[in-house]
PDB file of C-alpha atoms and ligand atoms in Angstrom:
ATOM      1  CA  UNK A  72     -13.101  58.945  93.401  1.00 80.00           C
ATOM      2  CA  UNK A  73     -13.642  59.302  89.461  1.00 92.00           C
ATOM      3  CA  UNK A  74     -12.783  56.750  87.512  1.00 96.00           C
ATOM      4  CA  UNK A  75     -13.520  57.038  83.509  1.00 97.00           C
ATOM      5  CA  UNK A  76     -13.168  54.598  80.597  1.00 98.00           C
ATOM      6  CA  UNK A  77     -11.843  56.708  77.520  1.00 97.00           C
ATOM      7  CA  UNK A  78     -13.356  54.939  74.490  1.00 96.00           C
ATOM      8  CA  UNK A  79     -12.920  54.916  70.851  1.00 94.00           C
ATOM      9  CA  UNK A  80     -11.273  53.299  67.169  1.00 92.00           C
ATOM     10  CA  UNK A  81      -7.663  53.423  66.526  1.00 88.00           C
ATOM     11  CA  UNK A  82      -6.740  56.634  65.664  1.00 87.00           C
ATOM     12  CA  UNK A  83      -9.012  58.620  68.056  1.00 93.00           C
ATOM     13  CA  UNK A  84      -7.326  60.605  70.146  1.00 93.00           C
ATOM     14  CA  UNK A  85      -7.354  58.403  73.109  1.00 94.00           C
ATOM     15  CA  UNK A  86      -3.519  58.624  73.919  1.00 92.00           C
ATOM     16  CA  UNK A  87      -3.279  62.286  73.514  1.00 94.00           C
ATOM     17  CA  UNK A  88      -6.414  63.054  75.696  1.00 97.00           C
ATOM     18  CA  UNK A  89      -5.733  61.060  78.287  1.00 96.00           C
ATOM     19  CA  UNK A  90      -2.346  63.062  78.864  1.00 96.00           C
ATOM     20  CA  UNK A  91      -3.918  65.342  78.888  1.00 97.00           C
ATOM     21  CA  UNK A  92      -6.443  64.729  81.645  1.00 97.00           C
ATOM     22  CA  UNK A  93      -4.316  62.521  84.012  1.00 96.00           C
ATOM     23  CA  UNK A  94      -2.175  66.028  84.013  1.00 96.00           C
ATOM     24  CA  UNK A  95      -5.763  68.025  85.117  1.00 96.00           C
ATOM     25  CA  UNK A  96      -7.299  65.437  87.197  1.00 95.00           C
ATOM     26  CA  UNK A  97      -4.596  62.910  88.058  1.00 95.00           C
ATOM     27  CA  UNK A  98      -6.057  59.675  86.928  1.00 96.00           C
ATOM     28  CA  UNK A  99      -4.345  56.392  87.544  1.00 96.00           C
ATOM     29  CA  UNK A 100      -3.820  56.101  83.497  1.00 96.00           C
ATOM     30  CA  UNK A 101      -4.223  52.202  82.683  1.00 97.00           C
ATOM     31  CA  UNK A 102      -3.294  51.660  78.677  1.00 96.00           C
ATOM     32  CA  UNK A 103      -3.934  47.774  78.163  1.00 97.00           C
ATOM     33  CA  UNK A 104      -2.277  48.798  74.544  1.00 95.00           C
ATOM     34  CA  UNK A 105       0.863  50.525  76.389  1.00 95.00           C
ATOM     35  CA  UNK A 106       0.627  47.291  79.237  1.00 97.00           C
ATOM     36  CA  UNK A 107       1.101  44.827  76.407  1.00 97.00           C
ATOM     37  CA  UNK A 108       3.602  46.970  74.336  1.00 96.00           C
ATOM     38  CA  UNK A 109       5.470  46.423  77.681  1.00 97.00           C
ATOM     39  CA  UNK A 110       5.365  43.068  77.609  1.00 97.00           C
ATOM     40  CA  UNK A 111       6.500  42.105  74.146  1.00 97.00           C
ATOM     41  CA  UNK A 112       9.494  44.575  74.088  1.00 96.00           C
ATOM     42  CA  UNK A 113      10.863  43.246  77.711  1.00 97.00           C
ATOM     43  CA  UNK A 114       9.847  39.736  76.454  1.00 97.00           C
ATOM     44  CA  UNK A 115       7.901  38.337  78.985  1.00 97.00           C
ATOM     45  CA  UNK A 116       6.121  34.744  79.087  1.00 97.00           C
ATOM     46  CA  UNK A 117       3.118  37.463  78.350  1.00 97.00           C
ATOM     47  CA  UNK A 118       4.592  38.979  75.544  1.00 97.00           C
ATOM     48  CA  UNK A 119       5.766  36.443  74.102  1.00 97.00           C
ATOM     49  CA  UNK A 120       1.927  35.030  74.417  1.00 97.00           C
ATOM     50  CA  UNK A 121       1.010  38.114  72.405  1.00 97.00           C
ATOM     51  CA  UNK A 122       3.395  39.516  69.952  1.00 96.00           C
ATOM     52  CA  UNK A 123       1.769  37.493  67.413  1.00 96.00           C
ATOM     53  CA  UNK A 124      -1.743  38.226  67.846  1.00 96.00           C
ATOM     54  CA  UNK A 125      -0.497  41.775  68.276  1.00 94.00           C
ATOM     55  CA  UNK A 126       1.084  42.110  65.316  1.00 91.00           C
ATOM     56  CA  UNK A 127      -1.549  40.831  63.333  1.00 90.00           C
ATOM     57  CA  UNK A 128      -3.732  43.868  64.759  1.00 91.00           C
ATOM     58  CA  UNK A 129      -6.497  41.197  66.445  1.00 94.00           C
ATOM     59  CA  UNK A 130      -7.600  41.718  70.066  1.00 96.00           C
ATOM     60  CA  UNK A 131      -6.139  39.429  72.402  1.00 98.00           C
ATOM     61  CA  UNK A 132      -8.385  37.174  74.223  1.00 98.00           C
ATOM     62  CA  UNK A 133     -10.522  38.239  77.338  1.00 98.00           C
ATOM     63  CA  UNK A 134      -9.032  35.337  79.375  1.00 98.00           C
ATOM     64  CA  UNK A 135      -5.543  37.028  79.630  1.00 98.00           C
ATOM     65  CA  UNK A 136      -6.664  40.549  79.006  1.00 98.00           C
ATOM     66  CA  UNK A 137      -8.943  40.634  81.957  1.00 98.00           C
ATOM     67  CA  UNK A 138      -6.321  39.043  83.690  1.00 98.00           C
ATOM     68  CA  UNK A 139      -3.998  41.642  83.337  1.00 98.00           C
ATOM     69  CA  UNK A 140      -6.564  44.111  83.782  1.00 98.00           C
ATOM     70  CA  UNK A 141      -7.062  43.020  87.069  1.00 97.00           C
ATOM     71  CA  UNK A 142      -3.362  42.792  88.216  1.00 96.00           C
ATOM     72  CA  UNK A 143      -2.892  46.293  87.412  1.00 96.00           C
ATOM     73  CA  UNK A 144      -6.335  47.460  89.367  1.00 96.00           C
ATOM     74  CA  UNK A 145      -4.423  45.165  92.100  1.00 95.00           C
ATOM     75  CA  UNK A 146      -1.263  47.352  91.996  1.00 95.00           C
ATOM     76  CA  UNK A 147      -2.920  50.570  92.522  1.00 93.00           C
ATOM     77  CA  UNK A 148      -5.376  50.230  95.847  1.00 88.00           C
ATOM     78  CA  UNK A 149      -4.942  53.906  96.627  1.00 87.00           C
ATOM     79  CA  UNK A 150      -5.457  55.166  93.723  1.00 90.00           C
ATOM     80  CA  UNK A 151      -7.949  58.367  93.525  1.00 89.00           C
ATOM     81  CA  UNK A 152      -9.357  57.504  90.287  1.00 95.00           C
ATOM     82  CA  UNK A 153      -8.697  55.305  87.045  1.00 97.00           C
ATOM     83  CA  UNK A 154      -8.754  56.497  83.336  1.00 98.00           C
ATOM     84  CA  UNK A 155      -9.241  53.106  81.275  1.00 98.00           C
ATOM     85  CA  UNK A 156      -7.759  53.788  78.217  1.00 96.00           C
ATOM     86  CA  UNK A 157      -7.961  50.916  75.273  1.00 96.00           C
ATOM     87  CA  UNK A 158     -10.154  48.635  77.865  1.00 98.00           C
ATOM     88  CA  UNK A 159     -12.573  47.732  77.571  1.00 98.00           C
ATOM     89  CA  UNK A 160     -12.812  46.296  74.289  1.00 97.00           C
ATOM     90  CA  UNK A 161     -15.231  43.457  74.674  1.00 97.00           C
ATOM     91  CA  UNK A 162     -18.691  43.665  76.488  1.00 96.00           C
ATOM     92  CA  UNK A 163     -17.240  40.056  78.802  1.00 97.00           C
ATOM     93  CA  UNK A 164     -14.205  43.186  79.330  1.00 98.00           C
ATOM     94  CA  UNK A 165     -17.134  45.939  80.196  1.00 97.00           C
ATOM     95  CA  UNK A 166     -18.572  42.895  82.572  1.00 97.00           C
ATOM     96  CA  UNK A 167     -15.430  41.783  83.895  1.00 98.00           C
ATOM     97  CA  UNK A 168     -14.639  45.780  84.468  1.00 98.00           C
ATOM     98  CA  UNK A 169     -17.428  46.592  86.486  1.00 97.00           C
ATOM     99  CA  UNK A 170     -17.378  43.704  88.497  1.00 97.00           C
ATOM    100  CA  UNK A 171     -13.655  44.588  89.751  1.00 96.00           C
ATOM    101  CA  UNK A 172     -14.632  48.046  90.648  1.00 96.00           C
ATOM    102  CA  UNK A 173     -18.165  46.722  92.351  1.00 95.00           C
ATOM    103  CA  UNK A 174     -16.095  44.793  94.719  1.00 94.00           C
ATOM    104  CA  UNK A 175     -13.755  47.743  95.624  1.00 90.00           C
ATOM    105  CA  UNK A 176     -16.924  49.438  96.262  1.00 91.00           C
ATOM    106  CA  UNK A 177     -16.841  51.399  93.725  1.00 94.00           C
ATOM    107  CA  UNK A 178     -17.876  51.775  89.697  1.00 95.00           C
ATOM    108  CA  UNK A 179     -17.153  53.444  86.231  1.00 96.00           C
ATOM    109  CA  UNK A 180     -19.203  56.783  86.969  1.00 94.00           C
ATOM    110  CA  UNK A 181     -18.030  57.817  83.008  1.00 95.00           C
ATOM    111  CA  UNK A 182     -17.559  56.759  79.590  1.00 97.00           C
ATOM    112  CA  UNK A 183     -16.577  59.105  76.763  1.00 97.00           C
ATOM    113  CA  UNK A 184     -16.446  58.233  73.447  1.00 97.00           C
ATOM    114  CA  UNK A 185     -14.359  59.418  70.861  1.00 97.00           C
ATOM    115  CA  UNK A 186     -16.022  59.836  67.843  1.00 95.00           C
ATOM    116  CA  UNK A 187     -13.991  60.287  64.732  1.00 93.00           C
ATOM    117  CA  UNK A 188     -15.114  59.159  60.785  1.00 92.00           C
ATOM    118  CA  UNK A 189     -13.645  56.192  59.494  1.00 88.00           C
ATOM    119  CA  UNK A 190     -12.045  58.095  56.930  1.00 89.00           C
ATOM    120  CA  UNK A 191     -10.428  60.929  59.214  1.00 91.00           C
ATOM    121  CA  UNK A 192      -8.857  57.581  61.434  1.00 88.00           C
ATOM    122  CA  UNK A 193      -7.413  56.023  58.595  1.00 83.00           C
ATOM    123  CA  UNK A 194      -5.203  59.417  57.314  1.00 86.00           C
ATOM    124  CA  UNK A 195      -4.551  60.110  60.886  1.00 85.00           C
ATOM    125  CA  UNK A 196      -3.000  56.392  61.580  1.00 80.00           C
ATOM    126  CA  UNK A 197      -1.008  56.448  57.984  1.00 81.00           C
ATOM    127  CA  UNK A 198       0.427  59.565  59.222  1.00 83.00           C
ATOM    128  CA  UNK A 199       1.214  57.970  62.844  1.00 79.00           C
ATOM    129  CA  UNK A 200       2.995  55.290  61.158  1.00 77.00           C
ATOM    130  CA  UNK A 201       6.018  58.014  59.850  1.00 80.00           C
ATOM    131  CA  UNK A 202       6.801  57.858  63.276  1.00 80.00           C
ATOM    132  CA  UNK A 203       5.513  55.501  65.967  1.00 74.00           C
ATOM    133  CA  UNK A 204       7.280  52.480  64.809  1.00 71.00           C
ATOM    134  CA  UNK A 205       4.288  50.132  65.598  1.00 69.00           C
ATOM    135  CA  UNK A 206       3.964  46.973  63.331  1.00 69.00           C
ATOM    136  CA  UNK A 207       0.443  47.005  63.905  1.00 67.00           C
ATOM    137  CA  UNK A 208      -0.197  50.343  62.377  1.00 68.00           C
ATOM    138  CA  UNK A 209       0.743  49.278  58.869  1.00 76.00           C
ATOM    139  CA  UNK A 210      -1.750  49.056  56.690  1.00 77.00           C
ATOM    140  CA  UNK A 211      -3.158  45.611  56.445  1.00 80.00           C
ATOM    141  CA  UNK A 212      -2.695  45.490  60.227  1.00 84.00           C
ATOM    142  CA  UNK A 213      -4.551  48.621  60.365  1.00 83.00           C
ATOM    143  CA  UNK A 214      -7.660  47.131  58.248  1.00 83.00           C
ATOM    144  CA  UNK A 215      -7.954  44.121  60.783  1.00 88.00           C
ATOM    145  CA  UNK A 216      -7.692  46.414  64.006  1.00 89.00           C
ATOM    146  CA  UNK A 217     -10.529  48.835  62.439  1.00 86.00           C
ATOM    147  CA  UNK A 218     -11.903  46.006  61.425  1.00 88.00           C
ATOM    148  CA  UNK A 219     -11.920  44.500  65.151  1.00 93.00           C
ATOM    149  CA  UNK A 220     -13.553  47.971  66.579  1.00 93.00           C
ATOM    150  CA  UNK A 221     -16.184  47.844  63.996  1.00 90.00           C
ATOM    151  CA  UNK A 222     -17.133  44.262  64.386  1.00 92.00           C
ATOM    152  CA  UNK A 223     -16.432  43.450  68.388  1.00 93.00           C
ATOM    153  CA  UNK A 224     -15.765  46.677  70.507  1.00 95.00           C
ATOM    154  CA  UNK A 225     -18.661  49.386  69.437  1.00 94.00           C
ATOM    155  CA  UNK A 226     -20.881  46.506  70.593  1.00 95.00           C
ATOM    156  CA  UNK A 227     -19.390  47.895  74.028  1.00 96.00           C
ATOM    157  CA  UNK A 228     -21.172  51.249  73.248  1.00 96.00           C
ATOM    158  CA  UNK A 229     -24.786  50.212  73.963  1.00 96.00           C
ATOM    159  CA  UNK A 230     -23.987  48.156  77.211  1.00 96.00           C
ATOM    160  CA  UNK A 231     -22.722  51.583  78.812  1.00 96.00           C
ATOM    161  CA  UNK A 232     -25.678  53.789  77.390  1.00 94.00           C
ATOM    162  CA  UNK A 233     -28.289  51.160  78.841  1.00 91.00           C
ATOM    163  CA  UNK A 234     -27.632  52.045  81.880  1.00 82.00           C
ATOM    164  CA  UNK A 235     -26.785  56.045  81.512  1.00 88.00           C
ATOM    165  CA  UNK A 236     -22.903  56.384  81.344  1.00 93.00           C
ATOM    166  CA  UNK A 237     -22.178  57.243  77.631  1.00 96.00           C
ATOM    167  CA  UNK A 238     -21.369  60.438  76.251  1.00 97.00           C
ATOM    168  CA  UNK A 239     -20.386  61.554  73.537  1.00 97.00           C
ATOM    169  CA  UNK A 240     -17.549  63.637  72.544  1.00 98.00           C
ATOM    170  CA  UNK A 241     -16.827  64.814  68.811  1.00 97.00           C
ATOM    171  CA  UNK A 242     -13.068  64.087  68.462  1.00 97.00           C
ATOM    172  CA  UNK A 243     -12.580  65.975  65.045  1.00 96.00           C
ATOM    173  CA  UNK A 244     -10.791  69.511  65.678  1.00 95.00           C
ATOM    174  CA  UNK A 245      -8.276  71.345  67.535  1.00 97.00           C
ATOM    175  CA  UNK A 246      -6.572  69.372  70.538  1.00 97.00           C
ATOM    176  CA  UNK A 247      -7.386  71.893  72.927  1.00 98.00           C
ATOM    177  CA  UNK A 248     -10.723  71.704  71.788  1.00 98.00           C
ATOM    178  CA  UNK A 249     -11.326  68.661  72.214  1.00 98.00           C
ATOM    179  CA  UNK A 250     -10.192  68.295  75.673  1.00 98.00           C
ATOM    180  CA  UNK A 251     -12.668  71.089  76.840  1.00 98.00           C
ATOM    181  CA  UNK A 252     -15.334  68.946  75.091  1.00 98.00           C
ATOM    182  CA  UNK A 253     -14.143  66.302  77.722  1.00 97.00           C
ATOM    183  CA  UNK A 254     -13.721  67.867  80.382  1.00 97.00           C
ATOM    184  CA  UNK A 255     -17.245  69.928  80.247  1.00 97.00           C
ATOM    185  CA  UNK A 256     -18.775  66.158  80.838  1.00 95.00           C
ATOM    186  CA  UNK A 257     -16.655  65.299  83.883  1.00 95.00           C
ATOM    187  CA  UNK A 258     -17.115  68.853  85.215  1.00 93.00           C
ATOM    188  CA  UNK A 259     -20.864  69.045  84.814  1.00 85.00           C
ATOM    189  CA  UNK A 260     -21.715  66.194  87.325  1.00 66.00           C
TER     190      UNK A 260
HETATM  191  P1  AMP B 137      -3.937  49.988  71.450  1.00 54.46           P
HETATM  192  O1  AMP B 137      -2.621  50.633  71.717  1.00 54.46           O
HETATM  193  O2  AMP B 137      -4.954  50.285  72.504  1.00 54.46           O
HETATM  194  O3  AMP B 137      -4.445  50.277  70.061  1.00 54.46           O
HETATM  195  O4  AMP B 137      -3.701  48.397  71.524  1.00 54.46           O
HETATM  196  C1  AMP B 137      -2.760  47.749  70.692  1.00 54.46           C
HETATM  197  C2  AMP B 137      -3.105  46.262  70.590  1.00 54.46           C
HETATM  198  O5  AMP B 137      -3.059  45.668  71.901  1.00 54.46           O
HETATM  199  C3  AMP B 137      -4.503  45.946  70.071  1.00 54.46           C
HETATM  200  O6  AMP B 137      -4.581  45.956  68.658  1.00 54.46           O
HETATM  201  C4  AMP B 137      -4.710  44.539  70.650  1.00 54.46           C
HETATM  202  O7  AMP B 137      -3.962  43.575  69.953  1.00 54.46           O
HETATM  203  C5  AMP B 137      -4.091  44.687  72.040  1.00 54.46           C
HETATM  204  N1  AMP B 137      -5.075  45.190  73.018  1.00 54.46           N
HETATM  205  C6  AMP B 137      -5.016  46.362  73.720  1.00 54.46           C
HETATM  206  N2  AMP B 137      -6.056  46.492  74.545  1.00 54.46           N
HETATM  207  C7  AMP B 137      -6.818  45.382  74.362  1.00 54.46           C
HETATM  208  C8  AMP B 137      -8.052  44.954  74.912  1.00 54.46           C
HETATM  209  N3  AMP B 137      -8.714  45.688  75.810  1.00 54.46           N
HETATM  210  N4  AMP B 137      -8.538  43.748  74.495  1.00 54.46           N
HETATM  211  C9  AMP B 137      -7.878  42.994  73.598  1.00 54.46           C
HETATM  212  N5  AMP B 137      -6.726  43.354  73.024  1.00 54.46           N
HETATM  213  C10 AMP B 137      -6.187  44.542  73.395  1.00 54.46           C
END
């Protein structure tokens, strides 16, 4: 069993790639982004919790991210390996993450990192917003969600290379390219 967290700013690729390798490898794709897009449009007392902060392009807190983090880990006992995709976003999430998978006996054996210039994410998410229909990827909401990777979640990016499991991966290119990039790391060990 693999499991891998898929990490990375808005705008990085993380959706398309990990398509793309639950199709190859069969991952057990968990999207805390698509989770709580779930939850606002069938209006649950969890969506409803969240639209706001949502909307506004902030993180939600730990306390009920790592809550629903955990449900969905709950939901999937047999499953032959997780791709973490959006999550985590907090070093208390990167904590919180490998505690679960300690006490299933198991761990996060890879982290790849999208890396794509500030500049490159901010064309590629004006162009998203022609069609994805997301409040959060207008422009001011934009600002605040870079602005939450930049300031909270690439502080995740030296817990995971202290001990050994960061690579990586230039996301600028072809698609295809790309996704060899990704998949030379998960081959190689
Ligand atoms: P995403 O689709 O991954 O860009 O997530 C969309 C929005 O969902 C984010 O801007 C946050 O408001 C929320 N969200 C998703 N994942 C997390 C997370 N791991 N921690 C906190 N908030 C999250």
């Amino acid at each position: 069993m693999v499991n891998l967290v898929l990490f990375g700013p808005p705008g990085a690729g993380k959706g398309t790639q990990s398509e793309k390798l639950i199709e190859k490898y069969g991952f057990v794709h968990i999207s805390t982004g698509d989770l709580f897009r779930w939850h606002t449009k069938n209006e649950t007392s969890l969506g409803k919790k969240v639209k706001e902060i949502m909307d506004s392009g902030a993180l939600v807190p730990d306390s009920i991210t790592i809550a629903m983090l955990k449900e969905e880990l709950d939901k999937n006992p047999d499953a032959n390996g997780f791709l973490f995709d959006g999550f985590p976003r907090t070093v208390d999430q990167a904590q919180a993450l490998d505690q679960f998978m300690k006490e299933n006996n198991s761990g996060i054996h890879f982290v790849i990192a999208l890396d794509v210039p500030e500049k490159e994410l901010r064309e590629r998410i004006a162009k998203r917003k022609l069609t994805s229909n997301r409040a959060d990827d207008e422009v001011e909401k934009l600002n605040k969600r870079v602005n939450e990777y930049f300031g909270k979640t690439i502080h995740v990016l030296p817990y995971y290379k202290k001990n050994d499991r960061l690579n990586t991966v230039n996301g600028v290119g072809e698609i295809d390219k790309i996704f060899s990039a990704i998949c030379a790391v998960l081959d190689k060990k």
